[in-house]
mmCIF file of C-alpha atoms in Angstrom:
data_model
loop_
_atom_site.group_PDB
_atom_site.id
_atom_site.type_symbol
_atom_site.label_atom_id
_atom_site.label_comp_id
_atom_site.label_asym_id
_atom_site.label_seq_id
_atom_site.Cartn_x
_atom_site.Cartn_y
_atom_site.Cartn_z
ATOM 1 C CA MET A 1 -195.347 -9.941 -125.744
ATOM 2 C CA GLU A 2 -191.659 -9.709 -126.647
ATOM 3 C CA MET A 3 -189.714 -7.054 -124.767
ATOM 4 C CA PRO A 4 -188.036 -4.348 -126.854
ATOM 5 C CA SER A 5 -184.262 -4.231 -127.116
ATOM 6 C CA VAL A 6 -182.441 -1.726 -124.920
ATOM 7 C CA MET A 7 -179.884 -0.207 -127.280
ATOM 8 C CA ASP A 8 -178.593 2.444 -124.877
ATOM 9 C CA LEU A 9 -178.910 3.449 -121.242
ATOM 10 C CA GLU A 10 -177.893 6.929 -120.135
ATOM 11 C CA LEU A 11 -176.976 7.788 -116.580
ATOM 12 C CA PRO A 12 -176.436 11.544 -116.314
ATOM 13 C CA GLU A 13 -176.030 11.054 -112.561
ATOM 14 C CA LEU A 14 -172.593 9.489 -113.235
ATOM 15 C CA SER A 15 -169.681 10.344 -115.526
ATOM 16 C CA LEU A 16 -169.570 8.277 -118.707
ATOM 17 C CA ILE A 17 -166.032 6.878 -119.109
ATOM 18 C CA ALA A 18 -166.462 4.792 -122.257
ATOM 19 C CA LYS A 19 -169.057 3.246 -124.515
ATOM 20 C CA GLY A 20 -168.164 -0.180 -125.913
ATOM 21 C CA LYS A 21 -169.888 -2.448 -128.390
ATOM 22 C CA VAL A 22 -172.218 -3.729 -125.674
ATOM 23 C CA ARG A 23 -171.470 -1.938 -122.402
ATOM 24 C CA ASN A 24 -171.479 1.620 -121.130
ATOM 25 C CA LEU A 25 -168.892 2.330 -118.417
ATOM 26 C CA TYR A 26 -169.539 4.925 -115.727
ATOM 27 C CA GLU A 27 -167.381 6.155 -112.852
ATOM 28 C CA ILE A 28 -168.852 5.746 -109.384
ATOM 29 C CA ASP A 29 -165.743 7.015 -107.566
ATOM 30 C CA GLU A 30 -161.980 6.979 -108.043
ATOM 31 C CA THR A 31 -161.726 3.217 -107.403
ATOM 32 C CA THR A 32 -165.047 1.883 -108.709
ATOM 33 C CA LEU A 33 -166.788 1.660 -112.088
ATOM 34 C CA LEU A 34 -170.321 0.723 -113.085
ATOM 35 C CA PHE A 35 -170.746 -1.520 -116.136
ATOM 36 C CA ILE A 36 -174.158 -1.323 -117.806
ATOM 37 C CA ALA A 37 -174.858 -4.019 -120.410
ATOM 38 C CA THR A 38 -177.213 -3.034 -123.220
ATOM 39 C CA ASP A 39 -178.842 -5.363 -125.761
ATOM 40 C CA ARG A 40 -176.492 -4.259 -128.537
ATOM 41 C CA ILE A 41 -174.887 -7.074 -130.489
ATOM 42 C CA SER A 42 -171.868 -6.996 -132.771
ATOM 43 C CA ALA A 43 -170.428 -9.390 -135.321
ATOM 44 C CA TYR A 44 -167.260 -8.997 -137.390
ATOM 45 C CA ASP A 45 -166.490 -5.954 -135.192
ATOM 46 C CA VAL A 46 -169.626 -4.110 -136.342
ATOM 47 C CA VAL A 47 -172.572 -3.283 -134.061
ATOM 48 C CA MET A 48 -175.946 -4.171 -135.562
ATOM 49 C CA GLU A 49 -178.688 -1.555 -135.882
ATOM 50 C CA ASN A 50 -181.027 -3.506 -133.611
ATOM 51 C CA GLY A 51 -180.336 -5.735 -130.636
ATOM 52 C CA ILE A 52 -181.353 -8.956 -128.923
ATOM 53 C CA PRO A 53 -184.001 -8.409 -126.199
ATOM 54 C CA GLU A 54 -182.752 -9.114 -122.650
ATOM 55 C CA LYS A 55 -179.268 -10.014 -123.896
ATOM 56 C CA GLY A 56 -177.526 -7.489 -121.657
ATOM 57 C CA ALA A 57 -179.213 -8.831 -118.538
ATOM 58 C CA LEU A 58 -178.497 -12.437 -119.525
ATOM 59 C CA LEU A 59 -174.805 -11.716 -120.170
ATOM 60 C CA THR A 60 -174.467 -9.969 -116.817
ATOM 61 C CA VAL A 61 -176.087 -12.767 -114.819
ATOM 62 C CA LEU A 62 -174.147 -15.450 -116.701
ATOM 63 C CA SER A 63 -170.863 -13.594 -116.154
ATOM 64 C CA SER A 64 -171.656 -13.407 -112.450
ATOM 65 C CA PHE A 65 -172.252 -17.169 -112.422
ATOM 66 C CA TRP A 66 -168.846 -17.779 -114.015
ATOM 67 C CA PHE A 67 -167.055 -15.315 -111.721
ATOM 68 C CA ASP A 68 -168.432 -17.258 -108.738
ATOM 69 C CA PHE A 69 -167.638 -20.657 -110.231
ATOM 70 C CA LEU A 70 -164.098 -19.799 -111.293
ATOM 71 C CA SER A 71 -163.285 -18.068 -108.011
ATOM 72 C CA SER A 72 -164.339 -21.234 -106.182
ATOM 73 C CA ALA A 73 -162.444 -23.520 -108.574
ATOM 74 C CA LEU A 74 -159.301 -21.377 -108.498
ATOM 75 C CA PRO A 75 -159.002 -19.757 -105.040
ATOM 76 C CA ASP A 76 -156.033 -17.599 -106.068
ATOM 77 C CA LEU A 77 -158.028 -15.969 -108.887
ATOM 78 C CA ARG A 78 -158.674 -12.245 -108.551
ATOM 79 C CA THR A 79 -161.566 -10.588 -110.420
ATOM 80 C CA HIS A 80 -162.887 -7.062 -110.763
ATOM 81 C CA LEU A 81 -166.469 -7.916 -109.759
ATOM 82 C CA ILE A 82 -167.769 -6.314 -106.572
ATOM 83 C CA THR A 83 -171.548 -6.731 -106.816
ATOM 84 C CA LEU A 84 -174.465 -6.744 -109.244
ATOM 85 C CA ASP A 85 -176.246 -4.237 -107.021
ATOM 86 C CA LEU A 86 -176.498 -0.628 -108.081
ATOM 87 C CA PRO A 87 -174.678 1.920 -105.910
ATOM 88 C CA ASN A 88 -176.759 3.320 -103.059
ATOM 89 C CA SER A 89 -176.762 6.784 -104.593
ATOM 90 C CA LEU A 90 -178.636 5.494 -107.639
ATOM 91 C CA GLN A 91 -180.961 3.232 -105.687
ATOM 92 C CA GLN A 92 -182.071 6.182 -103.580
ATOM 93 C CA ASN A 93 -182.488 8.716 -106.396
ATOM 94 C CA LEU A 94 -183.755 6.860 -109.477
ATOM 95 C CA SER A 95 -187.388 6.135 -110.236
ATOM 96 C CA SER A 96 -188.668 2.577 -109.893
ATOM 97 C CA ASP A 97 -188.957 2.313 -113.691
ATOM 98 C CA ARG A 98 -185.326 3.274 -114.252
ATOM 99 C CA LEU A 99 -184.165 0.977 -111.487
ATOM 100 C CA ALA A 100 -186.064 -1.902 -113.070
ATOM 101 C CA GLN A 101 -184.453 -1.166 -116.433
ATOM 102 C CA LEU A 102 -180.970 -1.220 -114.908
ATOM 103 C CA ARG A 103 -181.470 -4.258 -112.675
ATOM 104 C CA GLN A 104 -179.487 -7.327 -113.789
ATOM 105 C CA ARG A 105 -177.652 -5.218 -116.375
ATOM 106 C CA SER A 106 -175.339 -3.599 -113.831
ATOM 107 C CA MET A 107 -172.005 -4.637 -112.327
ATOM 108 C CA GLN A 108 -170.011 -2.608 -109.862
ATOM 109 C CA VAL A 109 -166.361 -3.404 -110.536
ATOM 110 C CA ARG A 110 -162.944 -2.393 -109.297
ATOM 111 C CA LYS A 111 -161.136 0.097 -111.475
ATOM 112 C CA VAL A 112 -157.918 -1.434 -112.841
ATOM 113 C CA LYS A 113 -155.496 -0.772 -115.671
ATOM 114 C CA VAL A 114 -156.694 -3.040 -118.489
ATOM 115 C CA PHE A 115 -154.073 -4.801 -120.605
ATOM 116 C CA PRO A 116 -154.414 -3.745 -124.286
ATOM 117 C CA ILE A 117 -154.819 -7.281 -125.669
ATOM 118 C CA GLU A 118 -157.665 -9.725 -126.122
ATOM 119 C CA VAL A 119 -156.775 -13.057 -124.519
ATOM 120 C CA ILE A 120 -158.243 -15.834 -126.634
ATOM 121 C CA VAL A 121 -157.924 -19.484 -125.636
ATOM 122 C CA ARG A 122 -158.744 -22.076 -128.283
ATOM 123 C CA GLY A 123 -159.450 -25.710 -127.580
ATOM 124 C CA TYR A 124 -160.744 -26.502 -131.058
ATOM 125 C CA ILE A 125 -159.779 -25.226 -134.505
ATOM 126 C CA THR A 126 -162.547 -23.097 -135.971
ATOM 127 C CA GLY A 127 -163.322 -19.557 -137.103
ATOM 128 C CA SER A 128 -160.382 -17.336 -138.036
ATOM 129 C CA ALA A 129 -157.952 -19.970 -136.727
ATOM 130 C CA TRP A 130 -159.306 -22.528 -139.191
ATOM 131 C CA LYS A 131 -159.087 -20.055 -142.082
ATOM 132 C CA GLU A 132 -155.451 -19.251 -141.292
ATOM 133 C CA TYR A 133 -154.611 -22.930 -140.864
ATOM 134 C CA GLN A 134 -156.087 -23.786 -144.264
ATOM 135 C CA ALA A 135 -154.035 -21.063 -145.908
ATOM 136 C CA LYS A 136 -150.723 -21.315 -144.034
ATOM 137 C CA GLY A 137 -150.749 -24.300 -141.698
ATOM 138 C CA THR A 138 -150.456 -21.929 -138.736
ATOM 139 C CA VAL A 139 -152.688 -20.447 -136.034
ATOM 140 C CA HIS A 140 -151.811 -16.879 -134.981
ATOM 141 C CA GLY A 141 -148.492 -17.447 -136.736
ATOM 142 C CA MET A 142 -147.720 -20.566 -134.685
ATOM 143 C CA LYS A 143 -147.081 -23.933 -136.297
ATOM 144 C CA VAL A 144 -149.638 -26.549 -135.289
ATOM 145 C CA PRO A 145 -149.833 -30.235 -136.288
ATOM 146 C CA ALA A 146 -150.606 -30.998 -139.933
ATOM 147 C CA GLY A 147 -153.748 -32.837 -140.979
ATOM 148 C CA LEU A 148 -156.235 -31.222 -138.607
ATOM 149 C CA GLN A 149 -159.858 -31.106 -139.685
ATOM 150 C CA GLU A 150 -162.303 -28.278 -139.095
ATOM 151 C CA SER A 151 -163.658 -28.228 -135.519
ATOM 152 C CA GLU A 152 -161.084 -30.770 -134.318
ATOM 153 C CA GLU A 153 -159.665 -30.486 -130.820
ATOM 154 C CA PHE A 154 -156.065 -29.314 -130.726
ATOM 155 C CA PRO A 155 -154.122 -32.509 -130.010
ATOM 156 C CA GLY A 156 -151.696 -30.862 -127.583
ATOM 157 C CA GLY A 157 -154.415 -29.172 -125.541
ATOM 158 C CA ALA A 158 -155.785 -25.636 -125.499
ATOM 159 C CA ILE A 159 -153.610 -22.883 -126.943
ATOM 160 C CA TYR A 160 -153.213 -19.211 -126.062
ATOM 161 C CA THR A 161 -153.873 -17.043 -129.115
ATOM 162 C CA PRO A 162 -153.997 -13.312 -128.348
ATOM 163 C CA SER A 163 -155.239 -10.477 -130.515
ATOM 164 C CA THR A 164 -154.968 -6.716 -130.489
ATOM 165 C CA LYS A 165 -157.730 -4.732 -128.837
ATOM 166 C CA ALA A 166 -159.079 -2.395 -131.500
ATOM 167 C CA GLU A 167 -160.658 0.979 -130.904
ATOM 168 C CA ALA A 168 -164.351 1.328 -131.698
ATOM 169 C CA GLY A 169 -164.919 0.969 -135.428
ATOM 170 C CA ASP A 170 -161.641 -0.851 -136.036
ATOM 171 C CA HIS A 171 -160.934 -4.570 -136.213
ATOM 172 C CA ASP A 172 -159.065 -6.758 -133.738
ATOM 173 C CA GLU A 173 -155.999 -8.392 -135.280
ATOM 174 C CA ASN A 174 -154.810 -11.898 -134.448
ATOM 175 C CA ILE A 175 -151.193 -11.811 -133.266
ATOM 176 C CA HIS A 176 -148.463 -14.260 -132.269
ATOM 177 C CA PRO A 177 -147.945 -14.628 -128.495
ATOM 178 C CA ASP A 178 -144.486 -13.099 -128.918
ATOM 179 C CA GLN A 179 -146.110 -9.894 -130.146
ATOM 180 C CA ALA A 180 -148.411 -9.858 -127.115
ATOM 181 C CA THR A 181 -145.312 -10.179 -124.938
ATOM 182 C CA LYS A 182 -143.863 -7.062 -126.568
ATOM 183 C CA ILE A 183 -147.102 -5.198 -125.815
ATOM 184 C CA VAL A 184 -147.595 -6.141 -122.157
ATOM 185 C CA GLY A 185 -144.122 -7.303 -121.097
ATOM 186 C CA GLU A 186 -142.739 -10.788 -120.538
ATOM 187 C CA GLU A 187 -143.712 -11.138 -116.875
ATOM 188 C CA TYR A 188 -147.341 -10.167 -117.395
ATOM 189 C CA ALA A 189 -147.673 -12.097 -120.655
ATOM 190 C CA ARG A 190 -146.529 -15.274 -118.914
ATOM 191 C CA ARG A 191 -148.955 -14.766 -116.026
ATOM 192 C CA ILE A 192 -151.851 -13.919 -118.342
ATOM 193 C CA GLU A 193 -151.288 -17.009 -120.489
ATOM 194 C CA PHE A 194 -151.109 -19.319 -117.462
ATOM 195 C CA ILE A 195 -154.267 -17.912 -115.872
ATOM 196 C CA ALA A 196 -156.243 -17.852 -119.141
ATOM 197 C CA VAL A 197 -155.510 -21.479 -120.064
ATOM 198 C CA GLU A 198 -156.300 -22.560 -116.499
ATOM 199 C CA LEU A 199 -159.628 -20.685 -116.585
ATOM 200 C CA TYR A 200 -160.558 -22.162 -119.949
ATOM 201 C CA THR A 201 -159.692 -25.690 -118.806
ATOM 202 C CA LYS A 202 -161.835 -25.456 -115.657
ATOM 203 C CA ALA A 203 -164.747 -23.959 -117.604
ATOM 204 C CA ARG A 204 -164.490 -26.531 -120.395
ATOM 205 C CA GLU A 205 -164.544 -29.412 -117.903
ATOM 206 C CA TYR A 206 -167.623 -27.977 -116.207
ATOM 207 C CA ALA A 207 -169.462 -27.203 -119.455
ATOM 208 C CA ALA A 208 -168.826 -30.729 -120.750
ATOM 209 C CA LYS A 209 -170.953 -32.035 -117.867
ATOM 210 C CA CYS A 210 -173.740 -29.729 -119.097
ATOM 211 C CA GLY A 211 -173.572 -31.056 -122.668
ATOM 212 C CA ILE A 212 -171.703 -28.028 -124.041
ATOM 213 C CA ILE A 213 -168.310 -27.863 -125.743
ATOM 214 C CA ILE A 214 -166.515 -24.540 -125.240
ATOM 215 C CA ALA A 215 -164.591 -24.370 -128.499
ATOM 216 C CA ASP A 216 -162.865 -21.100 -127.644
ATOM 217 C CA THR A 217 -163.337 -18.037 -125.510
ATOM 218 C CA LYS A 218 -161.993 -14.520 -125.017
ATOM 219 C CA PHE A 219 -160.821 -13.170 -121.674
ATOM 220 C CA GLU A 220 -159.639 -9.729 -120.672
ATOM 221 C CA PHE A 221 -157.279 -8.925 -117.826
ATOM 222 C CA GLY A 222 -156.173 -5.880 -115.899
ATOM 223 C CA LEU A 223 -153.560 -4.925 -113.335
ATOM 224 C CA ASP A 224 -154.470 -3.590 -109.896
ATOM 225 C CA VAL A 225 -152.479 -1.340 -107.572
ATOM 226 C CA ASN A 226 -150.947 -4.403 -105.889
ATOM 227 C CA ASP A 227 -149.506 -5.684 -109.176
ATOM 228 C CA GLU A 228 -152.098 -8.487 -109.279
ATOM 229 C CA VAL A 229 -153.394 -9.707 -112.645
ATOM 230 C CA ILE A 230 -157.182 -9.358 -112.472
ATOM 231 C CA LEU A 231 -159.881 -11.060 -114.571
ATOM 232 C CA VAL A 232 -162.159 -8.321 -115.953
ATOM 233 C CA ASP A 233 -165.035 -7.649 -118.358
ATOM 234 C CA GLU A 234 -167.562 -10.367 -119.205
ATOM 235 C CA VAL A 235 -166.641 -14.028 -118.793
ATOM 236 C CA LEU A 236 -167.589 -17.096 -120.855
ATOM 237 C CA THR A 237 -170.769 -15.714 -122.389
ATOM 238 C CA PRO A 238 -172.264 -16.389 -125.834
ATOM 239 C CA ASP A 239 -170.819 -13.012 -126.878
ATOM 240 C CA SER A 240 -167.250 -13.945 -125.956
ATOM 241 C CA SER A 241 -167.238 -17.691 -126.608
ATOM 242 C CA ARG A 242 -168.164 -20.408 -129.063
ATOM 243 C CA PHE A 243 -170.521 -22.880 -127.395
ATOM 244 C CA TRP A 244 -171.305 -26.105 -129.288
ATOM 245 C CA PRO A 245 -173.863 -28.774 -128.321
ATOM 246 C CA ALA A 246 -171.884 -31.930 -127.563
ATOM 247 C CA SER A 247 -174.739 -34.118 -128.807
ATOM 248 C CA SER A 248 -174.309 -33.007 -132.437
ATOM 249 C CA TYR A 249 -170.530 -32.440 -132.491
ATOM 250 C CA LYS A 250 -168.835 -33.905 -135.559
ATOM 251 C CA ILE A 251 -165.273 -33.305 -136.731
ATOM 252 C CA GLY A 252 -164.716 -32.013 -140.261
ATOM 253 C CA GLN A 253 -167.548 -29.503 -140.518
ATOM 254 C CA PRO A 254 -168.939 -26.316 -138.952
ATOM 255 C CA GLN A 255 -170.922 -26.910 -135.765
ATOM 256 C CA GLU A 256 -174.329 -25.933 -134.486
ATOM 257 C CA SER A 257 -173.898 -23.336 -131.770
ATOM 258 C CA PHE A 258 -175.436 -21.451 -128.860
ATOM 259 C CA ASP A 259 -173.657 -18.199 -129.604
ATOM 260 C CA LYS A 260 -172.986 -15.438 -132.126
ATOM 261 C CA GLU A 261 -171.991 -17.946 -134.799
ATOM 262 C CA PHE A 262 -175.703 -18.161 -135.593
ATOM 263 C CA LEU A 263 -175.776 -14.432 -136.386
ATOM 264 C CA ARG A 264 -172.424 -14.596 -138.170
ATOM 265 C CA ALA A 265 -173.732 -17.349 -140.435
ATOM 266 C CA PHE A 266 -176.702 -15.174 -141.412
ATOM 267 C CA LEU A 267 -174.450 -12.196 -142.172
ATOM 268 C CA THR A 268 -171.983 -14.273 -144.190
ATOM 269 C CA SER A 269 -174.636 -16.036 -146.249
ATOM 270 C CA ASN A 270 -176.117 -12.652 -147.154
ATOM 271 C CA ARG A 271 -172.697 -11.047 -147.767
ATOM 272 C CA LEU A 272 -173.292 -8.570 -144.957
ATOM 273 C CA ASN A 273 -170.301 -9.462 -142.790
ATOM 274 C CA GLY A 274 -168.345 -6.396 -141.770
ATOM 275 C CA LYS A 275 -170.854 -3.970 -143.268
ATOM 276 C CA PRO A 276 -172.328 -1.154 -141.136
ATOM 277 C CA GLY A 277 -176.012 -0.315 -140.859
ATOM 278 C CA VAL A 278 -177.321 -3.893 -140.865
ATOM 279 C CA ARG A 279 -180.687 -4.531 -139.258
ATOM 280 C CA ILE A 280 -181.220 -8.107 -138.106
ATOM 281 C CA PRO A 281 -184.516 -9.638 -139.323
ATOM 282 C CA ASP A 282 -187.042 -10.466 -136.597
ATOM 283 C CA ASP A 283 -186.733 -14.210 -137.043
ATOM 284 C CA ILE A 284 -182.941 -14.055 -136.624
ATOM 285 C CA VAL A 285 -183.362 -11.881 -133.507
ATOM 286 C CA ARG A 286 -185.774 -14.417 -132.033
ATOM 287 C CA LYS A 287 -183.613 -17.442 -132.859
ATOM 288 C CA THR A 288 -180.464 -15.748 -131.538
ATOM 289 C CA ALA A 289 -182.235 -14.900 -128.272
ATOM 290 C CA GLU A 290 -183.354 -18.517 -127.980
ATOM 291 C CA LYS A 291 -179.773 -19.735 -128.491
ATOM 292 C CA TYR A 292 -178.452 -17.411 -125.774
ATOM 293 C CA GLN A 293 -181.171 -18.461 -123.346
ATOM 294 C CA GLU A 294 -180.592 -22.149 -124.022
ATOM 295 C CA ALA A 295 -176.876 -21.739 -123.309
ATOM 296 C CA PHE A 296 -177.652 -19.895 -120.053
ATOM 297 C CA GLU A 297 -180.056 -22.577 -118.884
ATOM 298 C CA LYS A 298 -177.759 -25.486 -119.737
ATOM 299 C CA LEU A 299 -174.760 -23.918 -118.011
ATOM 300 C CA THR A 300 -176.456 -22.584 -114.872
ATOM 301 C CA GLY A 301 -179.209 -25.154 -114.465
ATOM 302 C CA ARG A 302 -181.646 -22.267 -114.032
ATOM 303 C CA LYS A 303 -184.579 -21.180 -116.148
ATOM 304 C CA TRP A 304 -183.924 -17.769 -117.670
ATOM 305 C CA THR A 305 -186.413 -15.059 -116.750
ATOM 306 C CA SER A 306 -186.004 -11.310 -117.036
ATOM 307 C CA SER A 307 -186.690 -11.008 -113.321
ATOM 308 C CA GLY A 308 -183.771 -13.283 -112.511
#
């Protein structure tokens, strides 16, 4: 029997700091937050009325995998992740049913000041970058080589293409890197770009061995009390990345995918993109869940189960 989607999880035992498109953020103490990932799913900056069963747990476990991998590959990397375990206060006071519901959806993380930009790294031209390129010959306002085809790899290597970080209900806006520099400052912008491209490159090389092309991905960064740039939020999940099967990759056309592109294609074909109040049909929910699970299993080499 298919598990129901968990669209919200309330923790009155802790103070709610923020509620994002997918995650609820709670304060454990003055230096530590608790991220709880629900099964909510968004596309075109709009949260759907129903979710994808077990998605929040899958994203959390996959993010943990990437945090471990990237920290090993890049020893100087600093991340906000402390543990996937719930704080002792909750473990001791919550019922077994509530603990089971929260398990695998929870991350204790260091509290940092988050930079107000989305850090997108693109290795291939697709999505909004392809649309802009067709219209203007640019990507995020930057000139790129002429004659590129849809889904083609950028000939000069991956590029840093930031966007604004919109408030709930608003839309992120693609911006030129110079504008991101004005927002966060030259020193931090330079460090963020270097780290992000390095992270993407390591992840892309690893994923290629698993038969997956990471076309692009979104990172977020924060600043800790020691002036260190810290990798935060989720990392290299189907929610934040475009994953393509290498076996069917073909330049000059849209690609099959293991990510939200499957949902986006459904919304676009039915002229529902960007519209609120959309309920995803059961067959699309099932197929999207299958795509997410397939990506998890290919990347981690582990069979996905809700018990871990």
